[in-house]
Amino acid sequence: MQVGPILANSLIWAAELGVISIGMSLVYGILGFANFAHGEFVTIGAYLTYALHIGAGLPLLVGIPIAMLGTALFAILLDMGVFSRVRQASAVSKMVLSVGIAMIIRSVISIFFGTSALQLGYRAQRLPEVAGLQLTDLQLIIIIATLVSMVLFHLVLQQTKLGKALRATADNSSLAEAKGINTTSVIRWMWFFSGAFAALGGILLALETQLRPALGLFVLMPMFAAVTVGGLGSVYGAVGGAIALAVGQNLALGIDYGSLLGFEPWRLRAGYKTGIALIALVATLLIRPQGIFGRRGG
Amino acid sequence: MKKSRHLQGFALSMLIIAGMGLAACQATGPVEEEEPAPTIEEEAAPAEAGEPIPIGVLSNLTGPETTSGVDMVRGVELAVAELNATGGINGRPLKLIIEDAEYQPQLGVDAAHKLIDINKVPVILNVGGSGIMLPVGEYAGTQNVVLINTGASSPQLRDLPTLCSIVPLDDIVGKVLGQWAYDDGYRTAVTAVPNNPYGIGVQDNATIGFEDAGGEVLEQIAYIEGEADYRPDAQRIADVGADVVLSATYGDDANLFLKQTIEVGADSPWYVTYPTILNVGNPEDANGRLFGLEPGWDLPEAQNFMNNIYAAEYGDPPSTPWANYSYDGMMLVGLTMRQCGPTADCLLESMPEVAQTYDGVTGRIKFDEDCQRPNAPLVKMVYQNGELKLAED
């Protein structure tokens, strides 16, 4: 088993998945439904960056924050135009609605950008191997960008009034409102963070791979698995779940099961990566439904 | 308790919907409805006296790779225009009915049912890749409808009773690919192919070609098409450390593979089948590293067809050789129908004989006992300076 590549792949995947899953977990924690359109925020962020960088010729470092901001505003508008009107509907109704919205967004992106893959054009360079870890400059940037954004968001959650309001609303929105917190404003901010983080994840994923209209759809299952494994509705759980899932997936693919058992080398095919996420999701729901970092509800 | 029920509901709904979504979009992203281009024969067709003869065309016009599908449809259109301009089928014009398989077997089968059951076509041309051709061919066989294959290459196609191929199957191409890599000095290989009948056909036969020549295939990797990330597969290729990668990758997946294998330090050359259907995003990933075996188009007749006939109609020559093969396929169908009528039986019985007198743009076609073409020309190509060029032997 080669520990270096497994660790490197786990770090990159955990970074991308973690930053995407934060928003998903926020929405579930505060509004109580699984937002299937969250994957499309990932796609919108990536395509907005493409339009700004490749289309309009803006430098990548300028295009990325604008794309994040644009996606965040789109998320807020989506809530104002659609989700706020069905606030009292059941969680399943809102979830089904989000599936429809996701399909519409995906189709619109296909109409404007086509169905073929596009590239953001960043040429990654291999860095020298350090302690068995072989990364490219882009992968290092992905890990650092994710870490920085997560630390900043942690500070927002813990050190600001907005963060306290977000946490209070997630814990009990009625009580938060009774205490004078403007939950409508808090929900808008929640959509802002949700959209911005998803966009960042999508941009990083697109830089590392390529853009496709179904980009968000591809991360949907791992994202749900991460937030479930970590603990539904918990931001820190989403990040922890992403790390646990990424390590689990890459470990499961990296182990030479044949040699371990004294036979010819045999490993799982990489195509089972999504299957491993699904198994993790089901196992968590069966064994510890509140997730690794979640508290048992009554 | 309420929260537990909430969790259960969440889990159940999520699994069902996510499963449906992923299954539906496994191979491709959402596809756009594409209006077939107007056919040439609608504009100028002297053969207007009789009732039009419907001809089915089933190609991939949307999905992960569309260039070859569009080229194939245009090749058929040019042949039909030529046939109709010279009298059609004994006075009856040919009328094309074009359907899009979208690279999805189920959609391909649905389209084939429509062509066969509703449009009552006696023959369907092109029919996407092997994954689509196989189920379509099973049904077409039961309905005695002929399939003219100009884009699929799995050796399993030999078993379809009403299928004739204008392109060579992978029991020929794959072996030549493996032999070529060995002849270029590589002694160990890893295969990386899409997990579909086409990919597995190339994998098996490239392995035979490479190992019969004296090389060793260290590992076979069959990947799932249309994934967003191939890092684990790329890592596996790097871990194996073979001299060369033998592959059947195509479309956008190819671009991601070339990029991500370099990033993990696996910069071995790739020998692939049909390199004109690969999408190369960054030329630096492929320059001097990508080699491919393509159905030939270097005959003077092919050059004339591509640079004069095709370019005159569509503005530029085709970017793949597939138009040549679909043109020849349609011409052969038309010439055979002129001899014995627009029926499947006529085509199956007489096409091999007619082929012996038809000098196509892909050369003289000779069918074997399975109505396959063992003598199709193949050319070796290399990707250099951002484009595919003929490789020097």
XYZ file of C-alpha atoms in Angstrom:
691
model
C 0.000 0.000 0.000
C 1.418 3.370 -1.014
C 0.567 5.734 1.810
C 1.748 8.943 0.100
C -0.608 8.878 -2.896
C -3.520 7.741 -0.718
C -2.928 10.622 1.677
C -2.478 13.132 -1.143
C -5.656 12.055 -2.918
C -7.559 12.049 0.376
C -6.417 15.576 1.219
C -7.445 16.991 -2.154
C -10.799 15.234 -2.247
C -11.544 16.119 1.383
C -10.767 19.770 0.672
C -13.059 19.937 -2.352
C -15.830 17.910 -0.744
C -15.571 19.643 2.619
C -15.994 23.156 1.296
C -18.945 22.065 -0.849
C -20.648 20.192 1.993
C -20.631 23.133 4.415
C -23.483 24.887 2.607
C -25.498 21.720 2.257
C -25.228 21.178 5.980
C -26.144 24.793 6.740
C -29.362 24.557 4.739
C -30.291 21.267 6.348
C -29.508 22.606 9.812
C -31.552 25.786 9.465
C -34.308 24.966 6.968
C -34.515 21.220 7.624
C -34.477 19.873 4.091
C -31.974 18.263 1.742
C -31.287 20.811 -0.979
C -30.604 18.906 -4.190
C -30.015 22.200 -5.986
C -26.899 22.682 -3.868
C -24.904 20.700 -6.418
C -25.927 23.237 -9.038
C -24.351 26.059 -7.009
C -21.151 24.090 -7.510
C -21.712 24.103 -11.270
C -22.780 27.754 -11.423
C -19.654 28.871 -9.589
C -17.436 26.966 -11.987
C -19.195 28.229 -15.125
C -19.313 31.816 -13.886
C -15.561 31.620 -13.402
C -15.227 30.246 -16.919
C -17.311 33.109 -18.317
C -15.299 35.711 -16.422
C -11.851 34.218 -16.955
C -12.016 32.633 -20.411
C -14.940 34.644 -21.766
C -14.278 38.137 -20.407
C -10.523 37.685 -19.984
C -10.396 38.610 -16.303
C -7.510 37.167 -14.277
C -8.454 33.991 -12.439
C -7.862 35.596 -9.050
C -10.354 38.325 -9.930
C -12.863 36.000 -11.550
C -13.036 33.554 -8.646
C -14.307 35.959 -5.937
C -16.758 37.537 -8.390
C -18.061 34.079 -9.307
C -18.410 33.187 -5.630
C -20.287 36.413 -4.993
C -22.487 35.851 -8.043
C -23.371 32.344 -6.949
C -24.087 33.538 -3.420
C -26.453 36.189 -4.769
C -28.093 33.611 -6.993
C -28.654 31.399 -3.960
C -30.282 34.280 -2.105
C -32.494 35.119 -5.080
C -33.458 31.457 -5.391
C -34.572 31.498 -1.789
C -36.456 34.765 -2.177
C -38.143 33.636 -5.374
C -38.850 30.005 -4.555
C -37.913 28.482 -1.207
C -39.184 31.341 0.975
C -42.634 30.799 -0.536
C -42.759 27.189 0.640
C -41.160 27.668 4.049
C -44.057 25.898 5.786
C -44.173 22.962 3.367
C -42.900 19.537 4.389
C -39.218 18.701 4.104
C -39.951 16.148 1.391
C -41.913 18.697 -0.669
C -39.059 21.181 -0.477
C -36.571 18.476 -1.346
C -38.554 17.425 -4.433
C -38.833 21.080 -5.409
C -35.053 21.395 -5.161
C -34.651 18.385 -7.472
C -36.733 20.182 -10.096
C -34.784 23.398 -9.671
C -31.528 21.466 -10.053
C -32.704 20.001 -13.346
C -33.743 23.411 -14.666
C -30.409 24.995 -13.719
C -28.464 22.125 -15.335
C -30.471 22.451 -18.534
C -30.011 26.222 -18.703
C -26.247 25.819 -18.256
C -26.233 23.239 -21.068
C -28.101 25.642 -23.342
C -25.655 28.490 -22.753
C -22.369 26.590 -22.513
C -23.101 23.334 -24.381
C -22.761 19.798 -23.067
C -19.089 19.258 -23.913
C -16.417 19.651 -21.264
C -14.651 23.000 -20.928
C -11.343 23.900 -19.310
C -10.381 26.790 -17.085
C -6.941 26.552 -18.594
C -4.794 26.470 -15.475
C -1.642 24.458 -16.121
C -0.694 22.673 -12.896
C 2.990 22.082 -12.119
C 4.267 19.160 -10.084
C 5.935 20.140 -6.834
C 8.891 18.318 -5.274
C 7.876 15.304 -3.191
C 7.717 16.065 0.517
C 7.448 13.237 3.051
C 6.016 10.908 0.437
C 3.404 13.469 -0.635
C 3.445 14.306 -4.339
C 1.218 17.287 -5.126
C 0.865 19.867 -7.857
C 0.866 23.587 -7.139
C -2.852 23.643 -7.896
C -3.580 20.869 -5.420
C -1.643 22.711 -2.754
C -3.657 25.838 -3.551
C -6.882 23.810 -3.253
C -5.914 22.540 0.189
C -4.759 25.962 1.423
C -7.784 27.810 -0.012
C -10.123 25.353 1.651
C -8.315 25.550 4.982
C -8.292 29.355 4.948
C -11.963 29.598 4.026
C -12.920 27.104 6.718
C -10.927 28.909 9.391
C -12.515 32.211 8.367
C -15.961 30.674 8.479
C -15.193 29.173 11.885
C -14.267 32.649 13.119
C -17.480 34.045 11.665
C -19.499 31.350 13.416
C -17.765 31.699 16.767
C -16.716 35.334 17.015
C -19.426 37.400 15.340
C -23.033 38.264 16.078
C -23.993 36.830 12.717
C -22.317 33.547 13.596
C -24.130 33.340 16.904
C -27.400 34.142 15.149
C -26.724 31.428 12.593
C -26.019 28.867 15.280
C -29.020 29.932 17.340
C -31.310 29.716 14.332
C -29.933 26.283 13.451
C -30.530 25.079 17.007
C -34.067 26.401 17.327
C -35.369 29.000 14.904
C -38.562 29.766 16.872
C -36.599 30.429 20.034
C -34.078 32.512 18.105
C -36.884 34.624 16.689
C -38.435 35.014 20.132
C -35.062 36.264 21.380
C -35.142 39.022 18.783
C -32.965 37.506 16.111
C -34.026 38.485 12.617
C -34.236 34.945 11.246
C -35.168 36.158 7.758
C -31.874 38.006 7.557
C -30.040 35.032 9.058
C -31.519 32.764 6.411
C -30.373 35.134 3.672
C -26.854 35.030 5.080
C -27.077 31.258 5.265
C -27.867 31.129 1.538
C -25.030 33.535 0.900
C -22.483 31.296 2.624
C -24.027 28.184 1.123
C -23.749 29.532 -2.419
C -20.297 31.034 -1.959
C -18.750 27.895 -0.475
C -20.355 25.638 -3.065
C -19.038 27.925 -5.789
C -15.546 27.810 -4.332
C -15.696 24.009 -4.270
C -16.942 23.926 -7.845
C -14.204 26.265 -9.026
C -11.505 24.206 -7.320
C -12.971 20.999 -8.726
C -13.151 22.497 -12.222
C -9.569 23.739 -12.005
C -8.464 20.261 -10.977
C -10.593 18.451 -13.563
C -12.862 20.133 -16.142
C -16.251 21.797 -16.396
C -19.343 19.865 -17.329
C -23.002 20.774 -16.847
C -23.316 17.696 -14.626
C -20.393 18.723 -12.396
C -22.668 19.306 -9.425
C -24.520 16.086 -9.991
C -21.281 14.124 -9.730
C -20.562 15.481 -6.259
C -24.131 15.036 -5.024
C -23.795 11.519 -3.652
C -20.389 12.041 -1.993
C -21.688 15.326 -0.576
C -24.751 13.685 0.958
C -22.566 10.896 2.248
C -20.165 13.402 3.833
C -22.877 15.392 5.623
C -24.574 12.188 6.778
C -21.365 10.559 7.985
C -20.346 13.760 9.770
C -23.739 14.552 11.219
C -26.709 16.089 9.444
C -27.016 19.803 9.972
C -23.618 20.244 11.583
C -21.131 22.437 9.721
C -18.181 20.938 11.557
C -19.674 17.498 11.020
C -19.807 18.132 7.261
C -16.100 18.930 7.214
C -15.283 15.953 9.422
C -17.497 13.734 7.308
C -15.752 14.897 4.139
C -12.359 14.053 5.624
C -13.555 10.660 6.901
C -15.183 9.834 3.588
C -12.225 10.953 1.472
C -9.781 8.909 3.529
C -12.150 5.916 3.523
C -12.686 6.040 -0.232
C -9.012 6.379 -1.111
C -7.954 3.800 1.450
C -10.500 1.302 0.137
C -9.225 1.836 -3.402
C -5.553 1.810 -2.443
C -5.390 -1.419 -0.465
C -4.023 -4.447 -2.298
C -6.503 -6.998 -0.939
C -5.038 -9.854 -2.977
C -1.532 -9.501 -1.563
C -2.892 -9.027 1.952
C -4.549 -12.433 1.707
C -1.542 -14.069 0.096
C -2.923 -14.169 -3.435
C -2.193 -12.285 -6.648
C -2.419 -8.467 -6.296
C -6.056 -7.360 -6.450
C -7.559 -3.957 -5.777
C -11.033 -2.482 -6.011
C -11.677 -0.682 -9.269
C -11.712 3.108 -8.999
C -15.240 3.128 -10.399
C -16.451 1.864 -7.021
C -15.499 5.177 -5.407
C -19.089 6.418 -5.484
C -20.290 3.013 -4.310
C -18.050 3.313 -1.264
C -19.680 6.665 -0.472
C -23.088 5.046 -0.741
C -22.054 2.209 1.581
C -20.719 4.764 4.085
C -24.004 6.672 3.915
C -26.154 3.574 4.458
C -23.893 2.214 7.209
C -24.023 5.546 9.056
C -27.807 5.708 8.880
C -28.075 2.141 10.168
C -25.450 2.248 12.886
C -25.230 5.891 13.970
C -27.910 7.965 12.252
C -26.820 11.162 13.951
C -23.397 10.804 12.308
C -19.915 10.733 13.799
C -20.011 14.263 15.131
C -23.768 14.648 15.634
C -25.686 14.448 18.872
C -28.375 11.827 19.303
C -31.779 13.495 18.916
C -34.825 12.537 20.888
C -38.506 10.727 18.036
C -39.596 13.388 15.590
C -35.993 13.955 14.599
C -35.456 10.217 14.063
C -38.431 10.049 11.705
C -37.062 13.107 9.983
C -33.723 11.376 9.519
C -35.337 8.225 8.178
C -37.422 10.216 5.715
C -34.376 12.159 4.638
C -32.340 9.021 4.132
C -34.994 7.167 2.159
C -35.857 10.057 -0.117
C -32.249 10.917 -0.665
C -31.258 7.399 -1.663
C -34.118 7.022 -4.104
C -33.684 10.382 -5.788
C -29.896 10.394 -5.807
C -29.899 6.889 -7.253
C -32.283 7.925 -9.997
C -30.305 11.024 -10.795
C -26.962 9.284 -10.923
C -28.270 6.400 -12.980
C -29.804 8.740 -15.501
C -26.727 10.866 -15.842
C -23.953 8.302 -15.421
C -22.512 8.480 -18.876
C -23.423 11.945 -20.011
C -24.642 15.243 -18.791
C -28.052 16.517 -19.733
C -28.490 16.630 -23.438
C -30.083 19.173 -25.614
C -32.706 18.329 -28.151
C -31.075 18.773 -31.503
C -33.025 19.448 -34.604
C -31.595 17.360 -37.423
C -30.051 19.458 -40.135
C -32.141 19.726 -43.301
C -31.065 17.096 -45.748
C -29.604 17.974 -49.085
C -31.922 15.735 -50.999
C -34.879 17.795 -49.846
C -33.480 20.688 -51.853
C -32.546 18.940 -55.083
C -33.910 15.518 -55.812
C -34.799 14.634 -59.380
C -36.065 11.229 -58.219
C -39.514 12.444 -57.145
C -41.774 10.135 -59.092
C -42.282 7.315 -56.631
C -43.023 7.040 -52.977
C -39.938 7.942 -50.890
C -38.013 5.053 -49.365
C -37.374 5.726 -45.677
C -33.781 5.243 -44.517
C -33.003 5.319 -40.805
C -29.948 7.069 -39.398
C -29.145 6.707 -35.715
C -26.114 8.675 -34.466
C -24.828 10.374 -31.362
C -25.595 14.012 -32.041
C -25.468 15.114 -28.419
C -23.500 13.752 -25.483
C -19.831 13.456 -24.553
C -18.548 13.273 -28.140
C -20.535 14.522 -31.110
C -18.017 15.215 -33.879
C -18.016 11.684 -35.248
C -21.819 11.458 -35.072
C -22.299 14.678 -37.011
C -19.687 13.625 -39.580
C -21.420 10.275 -40.063
C -24.821 11.871 -40.611
C -23.322 14.249 -43.160
C -21.633 11.375 -44.981
C -25.011 9.651 -45.326
C -26.636 12.902 -46.445
C -24.056 13.386 -49.201
C -24.526 9.826 -50.441
C -28.324 10.172 -50.473
C -28.020 13.460 -52.354
C -25.863 11.746 -54.942
C -28.150 8.740 -55.230
C -31.284 10.870 -55.523
C -29.630 13.142 -58.079
C -28.955 10.121 -60.238
C -32.461 8.672 -60.188
C -32.905 7.420 -56.652
C -33.904 3.780 -56.357
C -35.453 3.137 -59.745
C -37.266 6.459 -59.653
C -38.078 6.486 -55.954
C -36.197 9.017 -53.828
C -34.522 8.078 -50.585
C -35.714 9.953 -47.506
C -33.573 10.134 -44.402
C -35.047 9.914 -40.918
C -32.377 10.984 -38.443
C -32.504 10.116 -34.743
C -30.145 10.962 -31.877
C -28.955 8.157 -29.571
C -27.259 10.648 -27.211
C -24.620 8.008 -26.309
C -27.225 6.295 -24.152
C -28.196 2.699 -24.942
C -31.777 3.091 -23.725
C -32.356 6.189 -25.841
C -30.744 4.415 -28.785
C -33.089 1.464 -28.397
C -36.088 3.786 -28.102
C -35.053 5.587 -31.284
C -34.507 2.283 -33.089
C -37.997 1.097 -32.085
C -39.403 4.297 -33.540
C -37.468 3.898 -36.801
C -38.375 0.226 -37.160
C -41.936 0.089 -35.803
C -43.291 3.467 -36.900
C -41.149 4.656 -39.808
C -40.826 1.089 -41.176
C -37.276 1.567 -42.397
C -35.611 -1.454 -44.041
C -32.147 -0.288 -42.965
C -30.547 1.868 -40.284
C -27.087 3.379 -40.697
C -24.395 4.337 -38.156
C -26.091 3.467 -34.800
C -23.678 5.086 -32.333
C -21.164 2.990 -30.422
C -21.075 -0.690 -29.531
C -23.001 -0.220 -26.303
C -25.915 1.082 -28.358
C -25.401 -1.109 -31.402
C -25.636 -4.380 -29.466
C -29.141 -3.930 -27.995
C -30.384 -2.204 -31.161
C -28.938 -5.041 -33.237
C -30.718 -7.670 -31.163
C -34.059 -6.013 -31.866
C -33.312 -5.220 -35.511
C -32.437 -8.883 -36.011
C -35.851 -9.999 -34.812
C -37.524 -7.501 -37.175
C -35.293 -8.320 -40.156
C -34.004 -4.763 -40.429
C -30.451 -4.292 -41.692
C -27.910 -2.280 -39.698
C -24.996 -0.683 -41.529
C -22.329 -0.159 -38.920
C -20.010 2.770 -39.485
C -19.108 3.653 -35.908
C -19.089 0.638 -33.582
C -16.306 -1.877 -33.278
C -16.916 -4.462 -30.549
C -16.136 -8.008 -31.758
C -19.498 -9.034 -30.251
C -21.140 -7.350 -33.245
C -20.220 -10.394 -35.324
C -23.072 -12.275 -33.667
C -25.801 -9.887 -34.852
C -27.656 -11.512 -37.744
C -28.592 -8.434 -39.788
C -25.528 -6.268 -39.239
C -22.853 -5.408 -41.800
C -19.827 -3.291 -40.937
C -18.036 -0.774 -43.119
C -15.465 -0.180 -40.343
C -13.141 -2.859 -38.944
C -14.004 -4.442 -35.587
C -11.661 -4.368 -32.619
C -10.538 -7.950 -33.006
C -8.581 -6.403 -35.870
C -7.869 -2.856 -34.658
C -7.039 -3.801 -31.050
C -4.495 -6.397 -32.085
C -2.814 -3.995 -34.498
C -2.672 -1.393 -31.712
C -0.963 -3.798 -29.293
C 1.483 -4.940 -31.941
C 2.285 -1.326 -32.858
C 3.116 -0.377 -29.258
C 5.400 -3.407 -28.966
C 7.091 -2.617 -32.276
C 7.796 0.893 -30.968
C 9.898 -0.649 -28.219
C 7.542 -0.854 -25.242
C 7.592 -4.089 -23.260
C 5.121 -3.576 -20.398
C 1.659 -2.050 -20.697
C -1.418 -1.132 -18.723
C -4.802 -0.933 -20.428
C -7.265 1.865 -19.574
C -10.610 1.556 -21.328
C -14.219 2.608 -20.754
C -16.198 -0.177 -19.152
C -18.448 -0.831 -22.160
C -18.438 -3.372 -25.001
C -16.218 -1.172 -27.160
C -13.679 -0.581 -24.413
C -13.535 -4.203 -23.297
C -13.197 -5.312 -26.924
C -10.169 -3.048 -27.400
C -8.734 -4.071 -24.038
C -8.923 -7.794 -24.790
C -7.572 -7.551 -28.314
C -4.862 -4.978 -27.621
C -3.700 -7.291 -24.826
C -3.599 -10.210 -27.257
C -1.708 -8.143 -29.835
C 0.804 -6.834 -27.278
C 1.403 -10.163 -25.521
C 1.543 -12.218 -28.712
C 4.319 -9.882 -29.816
C 6.232 -10.623 -26.597
C 5.122 -7.838 -24.217
C 3.353 -8.110 -20.874
C 0.170 -6.339 -19.826
C 0.590 -5.647 -16.108
C -2.936 -4.476 -15.316
C -6.260 -3.866 -17.011
C -8.299 -0.862 -15.886
C -11.915 -0.496 -17.008
C -13.192 2.908 -15.925
C -16.718 4.285 -15.686
C -17.458 6.818 -18.419
C -18.343 10.417 -17.695
C -16.865 10.671 -14.205
C -15.902 14.108 -12.922
C -12.559 12.923 -11.588
C -10.207 10.117 -12.702
C -7.527 10.684 -10.094
C -7.817 7.182 -8.548
C -7.497 5.559 -11.990
C -4.621 7.867 -12.904
C -2.944 6.968 -9.625
C -3.375 3.277 -10.410
C -1.698 3.786 -13.783
C 1.165 5.572 -12.026
C 1.479 2.805 -9.439
C 1.661 0.099 -12.109
C 4.484 1.991 -13.804
C 4.139 0.338 -17.225
C 6.034 1.555 -20.303
C 2.877 2.374 -22.231
C -0.891 2.781 -21.819
C -3.110 0.962 -24.325
C -6.485 2.646 -24.377
C -9.861 3.117 -25.983
C -10.670 6.345 -24.188
C -12.645 9.001 -26.042
C -14.468 12.290 -25.661
C -13.976 14.447 -22.592
C -12.811 11.520 -20.453
C -9.644 11.332 -22.537
C -8.762 14.922 -21.753
C -9.129 14.340 -18.035
C -7.070 11.140 -18.145
C -4.204 12.754 -20.045
C -4.180 15.674 -17.625
C -4.475 13.715 -14.404
C -1.971 10.990 -15.281
C 0.658 13.683 -15.844
C -0.232 15.274 -12.509
C 0.411 12.015 -10.655
C 3.669 11.478 -12.495
C 2.592 8.893 -15.056
C 3.770 10.449 -18.304
C 3.952 7.206 -20.326
C 2.747 7.380 -23.938
C -0.851 6.498 -24.718
C -1.682 4.288 -27.696
C -5.375 4.623 -28.433
C -7.933 3.507 -30.946
C -9.679 6.237 -32.952
C -7.769 9.325 -31.735
C -9.965 11.701 -33.752
C -12.775 11.204 -31.231
C -10.617 12.242 -28.275
C -11.036 15.733 -26.891
C -7.670 17.167 -25.965
C -8.154 20.169 -23.688
C -4.523 21.182 -23.273
C -2.226 20.250 -26.173
C 0.730 20.027 -23.795
C -0.886 16.983 -22.192
C -0.879 15.122 -25.503
C 2.006 16.467 -27.587
C 4.347 13.613 -28.505
C 2.579 11.388 -26.015
C -0.627 10.429 -27.780
C -0.554 7.875 -30.585
C -3.595 6.486 -32.324
C -4.883 4.068 -34.880
C -7.608 5.422 -37.130
C -9.582 3.992 -40.045
C -7.756 5.166 -43.137
C -8.642 8.199 -45.206
C -5.413 8.655 -47.121
C -6.662 7.277 -50.466
C -6.982 9.885 -53.264
C -10.720 9.141 -53.431
C -11.045 9.893 -49.726
C -9.084 13.128 -50.040
C -11.296 14.213 -52.932
C -14.437 13.379 -50.966
C -13.318 15.220 -47.835
C -11.691 18.267 -49.405
C -14.040 18.817 -52.322
C -17.433 17.134 -51.945
C -17.823 17.367 -48.167
C -16.149 20.761 -47.833
C -18.256 22.204 -50.672
C -21.428 21.336 -48.803
C -20.417 22.000 -45.200
C -17.721 24.647 -45.519
C -14.770 22.660 -44.181
C -13.470 19.107 -44.594
C -14.603 16.715 -41.831
C -12.390 16.503 -38.775
C -12.793 12.725 -38.534
C -12.741 9.991 -41.204
C -16.173 8.709 -40.182
C -18.011 10.650 -42.870
C -16.131 8.615 -45.494
C -17.310 5.333 -44.015
C -20.935 6.372 -43.651
C -20.864 7.747 -47.198
C -19.605 4.411 -48.481
C -22.155 2.556 -46.367
C -25.048 4.569 -47.778
C -23.756 4.364 -51.349
C -23.497 0.610 -51.029
C -27.035 0.393 -49.659
C -28.366 2.553 -52.508
C -26.524 0.688 -55.260
C -27.701 -2.636 -53.868
C -31.308 -1.436 -53.647
C -31.114 -0.419 -57.291
C -30.348 -4.017 -58.130
C -32.935 -5.883 -56.092
C -35.202 -3.413 -54.288
C -35.474 -1.640 -50.935
C -35.751 -4.695 -48.722
C -33.616 -6.147 -45.977
C -33.366 -9.496 -47.742
C -32.052 -7.799 -50.865
C -29.399 -5.966 -48.885
C -28.235 -8.986 -46.919
C -28.055 -11.225 -49.977
C -26.660 -8.890 -52.598
C -24.581 -6.270 -50.795
C -21.388 -8.393 -50.609
C -21.629 -8.972 -54.352
C -22.319 -5.309 -55.165
C -19.395 -4.317 -52.936
C -17.038 -6.144 -55.265
C -17.818 -3.635 -58.006
C -17.998 -0.471 -55.902
C -14.821 1.571 -55.485
C -15.612 3.574 -52.399
C -13.825 6.511 -50.871
C -12.491 4.094 -48.256
C -11.325 1.627 -50.871
C -12.858 -1.577 -52.177
C -15.037 -3.185 -49.508
C -14.782 -6.911 -48.978
C -17.112 -8.581 -46.490
C -16.239 -11.802 -44.654
C -18.747 -14.538 -43.793
C -20.120 -12.425 -40.882
C -20.615 -9.377 -43.145
C -17.654 -7.707 -41.454
C -14.865 -5.831 -43.192
C -11.428 -7.288 -42.464
C -9.634 -5.247 -45.126
C -10.467 -1.715 -43.978
C -7.445 0.584 -44.164
C -5.863 1.777 -40.923
C -3.502 4.691 -40.423
C -1.137 5.455 -37.544
C -1.326 8.938 -36.074
C 0.576 10.980 -33.526
C -0.446 14.160 -31.706
C 2.190 16.854 -32.305
C 2.163 20.628 -32.027
C -1.471 20.655 -31.022
C -2.862 18.459 -33.793
C -3.090 14.901 -35.013
C -0.721 14.030 -37.827
C 0.116 10.891 -39.725
C 2.839 9.043 -37.858
C 6.014 8.186 -39.694
C 6.775 4.477 -39.672
